[in-house]
């Protein structure tokens, strides 16, 4: 750990986080009061089976959803009750997202896909291209800048997706089943990239049901039926 | 996202589904084309009328009618039978339209700044005999007052003297005087013709008249048949209305008053006429009326064009709704990566605007080309006998307004799908399936 909880507020924390879907007979409590902290530079796996509530938790942490009760705070500031516009800005500037299915725009170029968050943030085109080129070169995609996303292999697509997640130098990188759609060889490469970034200080939150991937994270938060059943730090 | 980026993204998105965009745009093009055509034709014809009015800009004539003529319920309206009252006003009438008699004409003559009053009299000429002895029928002679409304290829208007029997002929009548070319129209001036009219008993009487002018045809219809001068008209009318030495008193539906310096005295003349229950209309007033009719017709056609655009707007709604459905994931991603709902709305309404812009540019361009080319073909082809005619005019301001209206309609059509896109939940949109 790079920072002590006693000296500065944690990067991300939750308090008694509850998320209920539906009402009456259809009422489902997806999360039943979770409280934990994530500190700068950690690599955390949120692990659980399908329906355990791990995706709901990630949506709440990533401010894509609002808790029924409880709060999400960043550096001691409550962010879960901000206005939609401010939340959008937090997502745009402080989070990076890597999705299982990449979600690239098939008809746009690699460079255009990777620089989408900058485009949303109103960064001028020349600057977007400069930063995009730099990150894509770092991820060994420098020779595919002008290629259409539709023409890439799965591994290449996920690299573009990682480039897009990193382009705004996020404080937290969320990866939702990042290797779920890749063969084992490509998975290894993507894992190397993600954990390599974590070694350089990038806070990483991986949501997965894959025990092998979870084991590569320094900390595992295991979710079952909307509750944390295990929060362990494995010495990597 | 910057506005520029929003526009380029919207453009790229609309261009991605080319066929669909094309089909949607066609509907908009039809509306834009129709609007461009109708407003261009309206503008062209009004321009022509204005030119005609300008051509007779020096006319100092005011057309005078009894005020009741302007009331809608005069004359042919059915109603309760009314008891006869010998003192009631407006006892004279023609075809149910109130008319004026000599007394009224004298009253008008009394008005300050009125120099001359020429009652409009319908005269019936039996035939006109040219110097070589050929007799021509004159189905409808012009009114003396028309003499000052037409443009002359040769000569000029006849005098207003009661004893001057003069005649203006149209260019189309030159052939009757063996003149084949308008350039030689001068040759007809001062030629003597014989005009024959019948009295009420059918007896023919003749009058000798002198040709003093050759008139060009105009849009008003003035100058399309021979126009007798004031004195000649009076003379023919007297023959027409006489039987056995008795002449029926004349009544007039309308009179043309010549005014001293009409531009300055128009208001005073109209006010004074109102006082004696008359209405005065200048040529510009009457032409304005024609312009008004043309404007009204233009608006009717514009109405049809707007209906076409209404249909097109549903096409836009449909296209964009499909687009929103197909791009649910893209919208979810945009929102997850920090795009606000407002910007998503803007993005999709911009796509609607792009469709409107494409439709209006193509439609207006097409309409302008067809209008200009069609105008050139018609006025140099089948309609080349009408001097100075324009059927189509490009008015940049009107075209701009059309473009703005269409883009506005497209934007409105886009708000429904754009709202649907803006309210999409990113979690739902990004769910794996």
XYZ file of C-alpha atoms in Angstrom, chain A:
236
model
C 0.000 0.000 0.000
C 1.284 3.419 -0.864
C -0.796 5.482 1.552
C -1.878 4.912 5.100
C -5.558 5.322 5.948
C -4.603 7.264 9.037
C -2.740 9.967 7.168
C -5.073 10.747 4.276
C -8.637 9.757 3.374
C -8.861 6.672 1.171
C -9.158 7.113 -2.603
C -12.523 5.387 -2.640
C -14.718 4.321 0.253
C -18.246 3.106 0.816
C -20.386 3.222 3.887
C -23.314 0.908 4.425
C -23.974 0.742 0.705
C -27.456 -0.605 -0.082
C -29.020 -1.098 -3.476
C -32.565 -2.388 -3.771
C -34.261 -3.158 -7.085
C -38.017 -3.271 -7.493
C -40.754 -2.873 -4.908
C -43.227 -5.070 -3.064
C -43.000 -8.762 -3.932
C -40.402 -8.101 -6.617
C -38.133 -6.345 -4.149
C -34.559 -7.586 -4.471
C -31.809 -6.252 -2.245
C -28.796 -6.592 -4.526
C -26.412 -5.053 -2.025
C -27.100 -5.244 1.690
C -24.948 -2.648 3.378
C -21.334 -2.800 2.204
C -18.606 -0.803 3.897
C -14.994 -0.875 2.683
C -12.120 1.329 1.585
C -9.869 1.220 -1.429
C -6.577 3.046 -1.308
C -4.466 4.601 -3.989
C -2.351 2.107 -5.894
C -4.273 -0.998 -4.817
C -5.298 -3.765 -7.165
C -8.661 -5.050 -6.004
C -10.642 -7.939 -7.399
C -14.353 -7.840 -6.766
C -15.199 -11.476 -7.143
C -18.443 -13.321 -7.075
C -20.780 -15.536 -9.046
C -23.319 -14.302 -11.492
C -26.103 -12.586 -9.530
C -23.958 -12.049 -6.474
C -24.205 -8.296 -6.759
C -20.645 -7.656 -7.954
C -21.761 -5.859 -11.111
C -24.178 -3.725 -9.099
C -21.319 -2.848 -6.784
C -19.104 -1.838 -9.683
C -21.892 0.328 -11.138
C -22.224 2.105 -7.800
C -18.470 2.570 -7.380
C -18.194 3.867 -10.952
C -21.106 6.268 -10.327
C -23.144 4.691 -13.130
C -25.898 3.976 -10.616
C -27.111 5.563 -7.411
C -27.330 3.694 -4.086
C -30.702 3.208 -2.386
C -28.948 4.212 0.814
C -25.373 4.651 1.958
C -22.669 6.667 0.279
C -19.699 6.426 -2.042
C -16.920 8.898 -1.307
C -13.707 9.817 -3.106
C -10.869 11.203 -0.984
C -13.340 11.836 1.799
C -15.817 13.703 -0.424
C -19.258 12.152 -0.920
C -19.745 11.800 -4.664
C -22.776 9.503 -4.932
C -25.218 12.385 -4.417
C -23.711 14.856 -6.867
C -25.760 16.297 -9.717
C -25.818 14.220 -12.939
C -23.650 16.754 -14.746
C -20.977 16.667 -12.035
C -21.107 12.872 -11.893
C -20.611 12.771 -15.659
C -17.550 14.955 -15.229
C -16.137 12.710 -12.478
C -16.590 9.681 -14.729
C -15.006 11.485 -17.621
C -11.933 12.755 -15.783
C -11.186 10.318 -12.972
C -12.391 6.885 -14.128
C -11.248 4.565 -16.881
C -13.415 1.693 -18.062
C -12.406 -1.589 -19.683
C -15.378 -3.723 -20.692
C -15.578 -7.426 -21.445
C -17.038 -6.689 -24.861
C -14.693 -3.771 -25.596
C -17.537 -1.549 -26.884
C -15.479 0.014 -29.635
C -17.163 1.929 -32.436
C -16.572 -0.505 -35.307
C -16.533 2.151 -38.013
C -14.198 4.579 -36.324
C -10.429 4.354 -36.355
C -8.325 3.033 -33.494
C -7.220 6.572 -32.732
C -10.774 7.927 -32.723
C -11.933 5.134 -30.421
C -9.072 5.577 -27.982
C -9.515 9.354 -27.732
C -13.309 9.354 -27.219
C -13.111 10.475 -23.550
C -10.955 13.429 -24.603
C -13.454 14.310 -27.312
C -16.217 14.293 -24.697
C -13.962 16.447 -22.472
C -13.673 19.047 -25.291
C -9.928 18.541 -25.795
C -8.840 19.993 -29.166
C -8.288 17.497 -31.969
C -4.530 17.981 -32.310
C -4.010 17.384 -28.592
C -6.305 14.350 -28.696
C -4.243 12.853 -31.480
C -0.986 13.547 -29.691
C -2.093 11.850 -26.475
C -3.868 9.030 -28.282
C -0.805 8.259 -30.393
C 1.387 8.240 -27.300
C -0.797 5.794 -25.379
C -1.445 3.540 -28.366
C 2.285 3.375 -29.063
C 2.859 2.425 -25.419
C 0.349 -0.413 -25.901
C 2.110 -1.463 -29.138
C -0.780 -0.330 -31.321
C 1.179 2.523 -32.923
C 1.035 0.932 -36.388
C -2.758 0.565 -36.295
C -3.742 4.168 -35.530
C -5.766 4.619 -38.723
C -7.185 1.089 -38.839
C -10.926 0.670 -38.376
C -11.780 -1.057 -35.077
C -13.829 -3.655 -36.962
C -10.669 -4.986 -38.603
C -8.827 -5.723 -35.356
C -8.367 -9.020 -33.498
C -9.938 -9.455 -30.053
C -6.640 -8.785 -28.260
C -6.022 -5.685 -30.339
C -9.537 -4.457 -29.629
C -9.026 -4.877 -25.908
C -5.759 -2.923 -26.143
C -7.604 -0.084 -27.839
C -10.212 -0.319 -25.098
C -7.439 -0.108 -22.463
C -5.915 2.840 -24.299
C -9.318 4.533 -24.179
C -9.552 3.820 -20.435
C -6.096 5.290 -19.818
C -6.292 8.320 -22.085
C -7.574 10.646 -19.354
C -4.951 9.429 -16.821
C -7.692 8.053 -14.558
C -7.349 7.767 -10.799
C -9.183 4.455 -10.887
C -9.221 1.921 -13.709
C -12.341 -0.271 -13.688
C -12.045 -3.535 -15.597
C -15.249 -5.553 -15.943
C -14.298 -9.118 -16.925
C -11.462 -7.707 -19.050
C -10.349 -11.121 -20.309
C -13.772 -12.719 -20.503
C -13.865 -12.558 -24.270
C -10.244 -13.465 -24.983
C -8.343 -16.716 -25.464
C -5.861 -17.670 -22.743
C -2.791 -16.458 -24.625
C -4.291 -13.025 -25.331
C -5.685 -12.927 -21.794
C -2.169 -13.279 -20.434
C -1.000 -10.317 -22.512
C -3.915 -8.130 -21.354
C -3.337 -9.167 -17.726
C 0.332 -8.265 -18.066
C -0.663 -4.827 -19.318
C -3.179 -4.223 -16.501
C -0.960 -5.410 -13.667
C 2.023 -3.686 -15.199
C 0.052 -0.429 -14.941
C -0.839 -1.254 -11.347
C 2.839 -1.708 -10.535
C 3.416 1.817 -11.824
C 0.856 3.072 -9.286
C -2.420 2.804 -11.221
C -5.320 1.934 -8.903
C -7.094 -1.061 -10.451
C -10.503 -2.520 -9.687
C -11.223 -5.758 -11.518
C -14.712 -7.246 -11.480
C -14.633 -10.929 -12.338
C -15.885 -14.408 -11.608
C -12.539 -15.813 -12.765
C -10.618 -17.044 -9.697
C -7.305 -17.137 -11.575
C -7.600 -13.499 -12.603
C -8.776 -12.508 -9.109
C -5.789 -14.263 -7.573
C -3.456 -11.976 -9.511
C -4.873 -8.957 -7.653
C -3.341 -7.979 -4.343
C -6.732 -7.880 -2.641
C -9.937 -9.835 -3.155
C -13.370 -8.706 -2.068
C -15.662 -11.693 -2.379
C -19.364 -10.946 -2.767
C -22.197 -13.376 -2.212
C -25.906 -12.529 -1.997
C -25.142 -8.848 -1.723
C -22.737 -9.175 1.174
C -18.970 -9.242 1.525
C -18.064 -12.723 2.635
C -14.317 -12.272 2.360
C -11.944 -9.307 2.098
C -8.432 -10.627 2.011
C -5.060 -9.280 1.066
C -2.824 -11.821 -0.607
C 0.791 -10.932 -0.658
C 1.659 -10.830 -4.259
